[in-house]
Amino acid sequence: MEWKEFSAKTVEEAKKIASQELGIGEDDLEVEVLESESKSFLGMKKNNAKIKVKTNSFSQSHVLADKAREALSYILKFIIGEGNIEIQEREHEIYLNVICEDSGLLIGKDGNTLTALQFLVNRMVHKGEQAGKIISIDVGGYREKRKKNLEDIVDTLTQRALKIQKPVRVHTANIFDRWLIHNMLNGHNKVYTKSMGEGKNRKLFIIPSDLKDREEELLKEN
């Protein structure tokens, strides 16, 4: 959450206004006093206090988690009725795992329905604002298991790319898989990832870092 400014006759009143407008308890706000209340020259007029506030990171994570649970529960009512939602607040994501009998209906072919569900919940929660944490939706641990399988595949393909010193394509049409792989190799000191194409024709490659200057030439061969 970005800093927002509030003013009132006193600092305490400004805090209350900020708390009410943001719907967050005063104890969960980070407050910086920009101007304290004071009287002007000769005491003829009193100047208002001005503060800027934002939610602290711990509180913000809780707020996001509550909003995500509410949004997901609302959507589930139209698809399967109800489902038990487990929540984990992780360092870079809010993880929601749905436990239900109709898991296949929520996952869809290659996890595409689940990907669409995650996209929708993120749009509902963040409403176009820049957010520090993504909302990750899972069903019966499907994505956690998929992630572990992908880690093995990515490790094998990474070693192959380094051995043959060529870009290696990762064969997956799933948006979530591509996102996971990009994140797995983000910051890797020997390889990097590159996506090409649009829609169903989008391709993902793992490329040795030493070949970055020849990237365009090498990818044309694929």
mmCIF file of C-alpha atoms in Angstrom:
data_model
loop_
_atom_site.group_PDB
_atom_site.id
_atom_site.type_symbol
_atom_site.label_atom_id
_atom_site.label_comp_id
_atom_site.label_asym_id
_atom_site.label_seq_id
_atom_site.Cartn_x
_atom_site.Cartn_y
_atom_site.Cartn_z
ATOM 1 C CA MET A 1 0.000 0.000 0.000
ATOM 2 C CA GLU A 2 1.269 3.484 -0.862
ATOM 3 C CA TRP A 3 1.422 6.303 1.665
ATOM 4 C CA LYS A 4 -1.760 8.410 1.956
ATOM 5 C CA GLU A 5 -2.031 11.830 3.569
ATOM 6 C CA PHE A 6 -4.684 12.970 6.048
ATOM 7 C CA SER A 7 -5.181 16.200 7.969
ATOM 8 C CA ALA A 8 -7.294 17.264 10.952
ATOM 9 C CA LYS A 9 -7.197 19.631 13.909
ATOM 10 C CA THR A 10 -4.918 17.256 15.813
ATOM 11 C CA VAL A 11 -2.666 14.303 14.996
ATOM 12 C CA GLU A 12 -4.968 11.960 16.944
ATOM 13 C CA GLU A 13 -8.010 13.097 14.958
ATOM 14 C CA ALA A 14 -6.098 12.597 11.713
ATOM 15 C CA LYS A 15 -5.244 9.034 12.791
ATOM 16 C CA LYS A 16 -8.909 8.300 13.502
ATOM 17 C CA ILE A 17 -9.953 9.659 10.107
ATOM 18 C CA ALA A 18 -7.296 7.539 8.369
ATOM 19 C CA SER A 19 -8.372 4.439 10.291
ATOM 20 C CA GLN A 20 -12.046 4.941 9.403
ATOM 21 C CA GLU A 21 -11.431 5.715 5.733
ATOM 22 C CA LEU A 22 -9.056 2.781 5.211
ATOM 23 C CA GLY A 23 -11.070 0.376 7.363
ATOM 24 C CA ILE A 24 -7.988 -0.568 9.372
ATOM 25 C CA GLY A 25 -7.322 -0.311 13.108
ATOM 26 C CA GLU A 26 -5.052 2.509 14.256
ATOM 27 C CA ASP A 27 -2.603 -0.020 15.726
ATOM 28 C CA ASP A 28 -2.151 -1.543 12.262
ATOM 29 C CA LEU A 29 -1.115 1.738 10.644
ATOM 30 C CA GLU A 30 2.372 3.079 10.063
ATOM 31 C CA VAL A 31 2.128 6.797 10.803
ATOM 32 C CA GLU A 32 4.511 9.611 9.941
ATOM 33 C CA VAL A 33 3.684 13.088 11.221
ATOM 34 C CA LEU A 34 4.275 15.680 8.512
ATOM 35 C CA GLU A 35 3.005 18.684 10.470
ATOM 36 C CA SER A 36 1.865 18.915 14.088
ATOM 37 C CA GLU A 37 -1.052 21.123 15.063
ATOM 38 C CA SER A 38 0.159 24.622 15.896
ATOM 39 C CA LYS A 39 -0.943 28.195 16.216
ATOM 40 C CA SER A 40 0.101 30.692 13.620
ATOM 41 C CA PHE A 41 1.871 33.947 14.340
ATOM 42 C CA LEU A 42 0.375 35.798 17.344
ATOM 43 C CA GLY A 43 -1.873 32.802 17.952
ATOM 44 C CA MET A 44 -4.615 34.143 15.727
ATOM 45 C CA LYS A 45 -5.159 30.917 13.804
ATOM 46 C CA LYS A 46 -4.512 27.258 14.512
ATOM 47 C CA ASN A 47 -2.921 25.188 11.735
ATOM 48 C CA ASN A 48 -4.154 21.650 11.163
ATOM 49 C CA ALA A 49 -1.995 18.609 11.752
ATOM 50 C CA LYS A 50 -0.988 16.559 8.726
ATOM 51 C CA ILE A 51 0.089 12.912 8.670
ATOM 52 C CA LYS A 52 0.777 10.198 6.110
ATOM 53 C CA VAL A 53 -0.092 6.580 6.744
ATOM 54 C CA LYS A 54 0.065 3.096 5.290
ATOM 55 C CA THR A 55 -0.652 -0.336 6.679
ATOM 56 C CA ASN A 56 2.311 -2.208 8.090
ATOM 57 C CA SER A 57 3.387 -5.237 6.022
ATOM 58 C CA PHE A 58 2.066 -7.797 8.528
ATOM 59 C CA SER A 59 -1.354 -6.169 8.703
ATOM 60 C CA GLN A 60 -1.468 -5.653 4.942
ATOM 61 C CA SER A 61 -0.875 -9.356 4.412
ATOM 62 C CA HIS A 62 -3.814 -10.171 6.702
ATOM 63 C CA VAL A 63 -6.056 -7.714 4.867
ATOM 64 C CA LEU A 64 -5.127 -9.248 1.495
ATOM 65 C CA ALA A 65 -5.746 -12.756 2.833
ATOM 66 C CA ASP A 66 -9.210 -11.815 4.127
ATOM 67 C CA LYS A 67 -10.146 -10.121 0.843
ATOM 68 C CA ALA A 68 -8.877 -13.106 -1.153
ATOM 69 C CA ARG A 69 -10.852 -15.591 0.952
ATOM 70 C CA GLU A 70 -13.996 -13.501 0.548
ATOM 71 C CA ALA A 71 -13.555 -13.155 -3.230
ATOM 72 C CA LEU A 72 -12.810 -16.846 -3.715
ATOM 73 C CA SER A 73 -15.754 -17.926 -1.540
ATOM 74 C CA TYR A 74 -18.058 -15.709 -3.590
ATOM 75 C CA ILE A 75 -16.916 -17.299 -6.881
ATOM 76 C CA LEU A 76 -17.072 -20.852 -5.524
ATOM 77 C CA LYS A 77 -20.768 -20.436 -4.689
ATOM 78 C CA PHE A 78 -21.525 -20.220 -8.421
ATOM 79 C CA ILE A 79 -19.355 -23.213 -9.372
ATOM 80 C CA ILE A 80 -19.432 -25.855 -6.634
ATOM 81 C CA GLY A 81 -21.475 -24.254 -3.876
ATOM 82 C CA GLU A 82 -18.997 -24.344 -1.019
ATOM 83 C CA GLY A 83 -15.479 -25.492 -0.256
ATOM 84 C CA ASN A 84 -13.089 -25.363 2.656
ATOM 85 C CA ILE A 85 -10.345 -22.755 2.071
ATOM 86 C CA GLU A 86 -6.951 -23.128 3.728
ATOM 87 C CA ILE A 87 -4.764 -19.996 3.813
ATOM 88 C CA GLN A 88 -1.006 -19.572 4.147
ATOM 89 C CA GLU A 89 0.578 -16.113 4.239
ATOM 90 C CA ARG A 90 3.971 -16.621 2.600
ATOM 91 C CA GLU A 91 6.829 -14.223 1.940
ATOM 92 C CA HIS A 92 5.841 -13.332 -1.632
ATOM 93 C CA GLU A 93 2.312 -14.702 -1.942
ATOM 94 C CA ILE A 94 -0.997 -15.385 -0.253
ATOM 95 C CA TYR A 95 -1.646 -19.099 -0.856
ATOM 96 C CA LEU A 96 -5.264 -20.326 -0.831
ATOM 97 C CA ASN A 97 -5.922 -24.059 -1.125
ATOM 98 C CA VAL A 98 -9.504 -25.194 -1.773
ATOM 99 C CA ILE A 99 -10.530 -28.564 -0.345
ATOM 100 C CA CYS A 100 -13.639 -29.926 -2.062
ATOM 101 C CA GLU A 101 -15.111 -32.989 -3.771
ATOM 102 C CA ASP A 102 -15.378 -31.392 -7.224
ATOM 103 C CA SER A 103 -11.671 -30.603 -7.550
ATOM 104 C CA GLY A 104 -11.531 -31.588 -11.235
ATOM 105 C CA LEU A 105 -14.170 -28.987 -12.069
ATOM 106 C CA LEU A 106 -12.074 -26.217 -10.522
ATOM 107 C CA ILE A 107 -8.752 -27.410 -11.957
ATOM 108 C CA GLY A 108 -9.844 -27.944 -15.569
ATOM 109 C CA LYS A 109 -7.725 -29.293 -18.414
ATOM 110 C CA ASP A 110 -4.008 -28.710 -17.741
ATOM 111 C CA GLY A 111 -5.010 -26.452 -14.831
ATOM 112 C CA ASN A 112 -6.444 -23.790 -17.153
ATOM 113 C CA THR A 113 -9.655 -23.280 -15.145
ATOM 114 C CA LEU A 114 -7.567 -22.867 -12.002
ATOM 115 C CA THR A 115 -5.385 -20.309 -13.771
ATOM 116 C CA ALA A 116 -8.454 -18.323 -14.826
ATOM 117 C CA LEU A 117 -9.813 -18.515 -11.271
ATOM 118 C CA GLN A 118 -6.538 -17.151 -9.876
ATOM 119 C CA PHE A 119 -6.540 -14.304 -12.407
ATOM 120 C CA LEU A 120 -10.095 -13.346 -11.467
ATOM 121 C CA VAL A 121 -9.436 -13.384 -7.711
ATOM 122 C CA ASN A 122 -6.328 -11.229 -8.137
ATOM 123 C CA ARG A 123 -8.310 -8.692 -10.177
ATOM 124 C CA MET A 124 -11.071 -8.602 -7.557
ATOM 125 C CA VAL A 125 -8.644 -8.197 -4.651
ATOM 126 C CA HIS A 126 -6.098 -5.788 -6.108
ATOM 127 C CA LYS A 127 -8.471 -3.848 -8.382
ATOM 128 C CA GLY A 128 -5.690 -2.739 -10.694
ATOM 129 C CA GLU A 129 -3.413 -1.508 -7.903
ATOM 130 C CA GLN A 130 0.241 -2.513 -7.713
ATOM 131 C CA ALA A 131 0.468 -5.258 -5.097
ATOM 132 C CA GLY A 132 3.442 -6.743 -3.326
ATOM 133 C CA LYS A 133 1.963 -10.224 -3.007
ATOM 134 C CA ILE A 134 0.236 -12.337 -5.622
ATOM 135 C CA ILE A 135 -2.821 -14.366 -4.661
ATOM 136 C CA SER A 136 -2.090 -18.023 -5.518
ATOM 137 C CA ILE A 137 -5.100 -20.338 -5.810
ATOM 138 C CA ASP A 138 -4.729 -24.100 -5.483
ATOM 139 C CA VAL A 139 -7.169 -27.018 -5.309
ATOM 140 C CA GLY A 140 -6.328 -30.065 -3.233
ATOM 141 C CA GLY A 141 -2.621 -29.229 -3.447
ATOM 142 C CA TYR A 142 -2.635 -29.733 -7.243
ATOM 143 C CA ARG A 143 -0.283 -26.840 -7.923
ATOM 144 C CA GLU A 144 2.095 -27.694 -5.105
ATOM 145 C CA LYS A 145 2.490 -31.190 -6.545
ATOM 146 C CA ARG A 146 2.821 -29.749 -10.050
ATOM 147 C CA LYS A 147 5.489 -27.350 -8.818
ATOM 148 C CA LYS A 148 7.594 -30.207 -7.421
ATOM 149 C CA ASN A 149 7.323 -32.107 -10.715
ATOM 150 C CA LEU A 150 8.305 -28.985 -12.658
ATOM 151 C CA GLU A 151 11.365 -28.456 -10.471
ATOM 152 C CA ASP A 152 12.706 -31.845 -11.571
ATOM 153 C CA ILE A 153 11.922 -31.125 -15.225
ATOM 154 C CA VAL A 154 13.497 -27.658 -15.097
ATOM 155 C CA ASP A 155 16.630 -29.004 -13.424
ATOM 156 C CA THR A 156 17.038 -31.622 -16.187
ATOM 157 C CA LEU A 157 16.465 -29.078 -18.989
ATOM 158 C CA THR A 158 18.804 -26.560 -17.364
ATOM 159 C CA GLN A 159 21.606 -29.114 -17.232
ATOM 160 C CA ARG A 160 20.933 -30.034 -20.872
ATOM 161 C CA ALA A 161 21.050 -26.384 -22.010
ATOM 162 C CA LEU A 162 24.389 -25.916 -20.269
ATOM 163 C CA LYS A 163 25.790 -29.141 -21.706
ATOM 164 C CA ILE A 164 24.868 -28.517 -25.349
ATOM 165 C CA GLN A 165 25.240 -24.700 -25.079
ATOM 166 C CA LYS A 166 21.967 -24.067 -26.886
ATOM 167 C CA PRO A 167 18.485 -22.803 -25.960
ATOM 168 C CA VAL A 168 16.252 -25.646 -24.768
ATOM 169 C CA ARG A 169 12.501 -25.402 -25.166
ATOM 170 C CA VAL A 170 10.176 -26.208 -22.266
ATOM 171 C CA HIS A 171 7.091 -27.885 -23.694
ATOM 172 C CA THR A 172 4.157 -26.531 -21.736
ATOM 173 C CA ALA A 173 1.061 -24.628 -22.863
ATOM 174 C CA ASN A 174 -0.024 -23.739 -19.339
ATOM 175 C CA ILE A 175 0.363 -20.100 -18.284
ATOM 176 C CA PHE A 176 0.883 -21.029 -14.641
ATOM 177 C CA ASP A 177 3.649 -23.492 -15.527
ATOM 178 C CA ARG A 178 5.472 -20.811 -17.517
ATOM 179 C CA TRP A 179 5.110 -18.346 -14.640
ATOM 180 C CA LEU A 180 6.499 -20.902 -12.199
ATOM 181 C CA ILE A 181 9.483 -21.686 -14.411
ATOM 182 C CA HIS A 182 10.303 -18.003 -14.904
ATOM 183 C CA ASN A 183 10.292 -17.576 -11.131
ATOM 184 C CA MET A 184 12.322 -20.746 -10.492
ATOM 185 C CA LEU A 185 15.159 -19.531 -12.721
ATOM 186 C CA ASN A 186 14.922 -15.840 -11.896
ATOM 187 C CA GLY A 187 18.340 -14.837 -10.613
ATOM 188 C CA HIS A 188 20.046 -18.043 -11.780
ATOM 189 C CA ASN A 189 23.691 -17.227 -12.526
ATOM 190 C CA LYS A 190 24.124 -19.645 -15.450
ATOM 191 C CA VAL A 191 20.809 -19.603 -17.371
ATOM 192 C CA TYR A 192 17.797 -17.362 -17.979
ATOM 193 C CA THR A 193 14.318 -17.824 -19.478
ATOM 194 C CA LYS A 194 12.781 -16.277 -22.566
ATOM 195 C CA SER A 195 9.189 -16.435 -23.886
ATOM 196 C CA MET A 196 8.276 -15.941 -27.541
ATOM 197 C CA GLY A 197 5.050 -15.883 -29.523
ATOM 198 C CA GLU A 198 1.434 -15.243 -28.587
ATOM 199 C CA GLY A 199 -1.440 -17.331 -27.231
ATOM 200 C CA LYS A 200 -1.236 -21.046 -28.014
ATOM 201 C CA ASN A 201 1.925 -20.467 -30.046
ATOM 202 C CA ARG A 202 3.838 -19.010 -27.090
ATOM 203 C CA LYS A 203 7.100 -20.849 -26.437
ATOM 204 C CA LEU A 204 9.367 -20.878 -23.396
ATOM 205 C CA PHE A 205 13.124 -21.424 -23.571
ATOM 206 C CA ILE A 206 15.923 -21.948 -21.061
ATOM 207 C CA ILE A 207 19.069 -20.275 -22.402
ATOM 208 C CA PRO A 208 22.676 -20.328 -21.124
ATOM 209 C CA SER A 209 23.621 -16.823 -19.923
ATOM 210 C CA ASP A 210 26.802 -16.884 -22.010
ATOM 211 C CA LEU A 211 24.653 -16.934 -25.167
ATOM 212 C CA LYS A 212 22.616 -13.801 -24.412
ATOM 213 C CA ASP A 213 24.349 -11.774 -27.148
ATOM 214 C CA ARG A 214 23.359 -14.444 -29.717
ATOM 215 C CA GLU A 215 19.823 -14.930 -28.390
ATOM 216 C CA GLU A 216 17.917 -13.667 -31.446
ATOM 217 C CA GLU A 217 20.022 -15.718 -33.872
ATOM 218 C CA LEU A 218 19.711 -18.928 -31.854
ATOM 219 C CA LEU A 219 15.981 -18.647 -31.241
ATOM 220 C CA LYS A 220 15.312 -18.258 -34.954
ATOM 221 C CA GLU A 221 16.529 -21.846 -35.331
ATOM 222 C CA ASN A 222 13.736 -22.964 -32.985
#
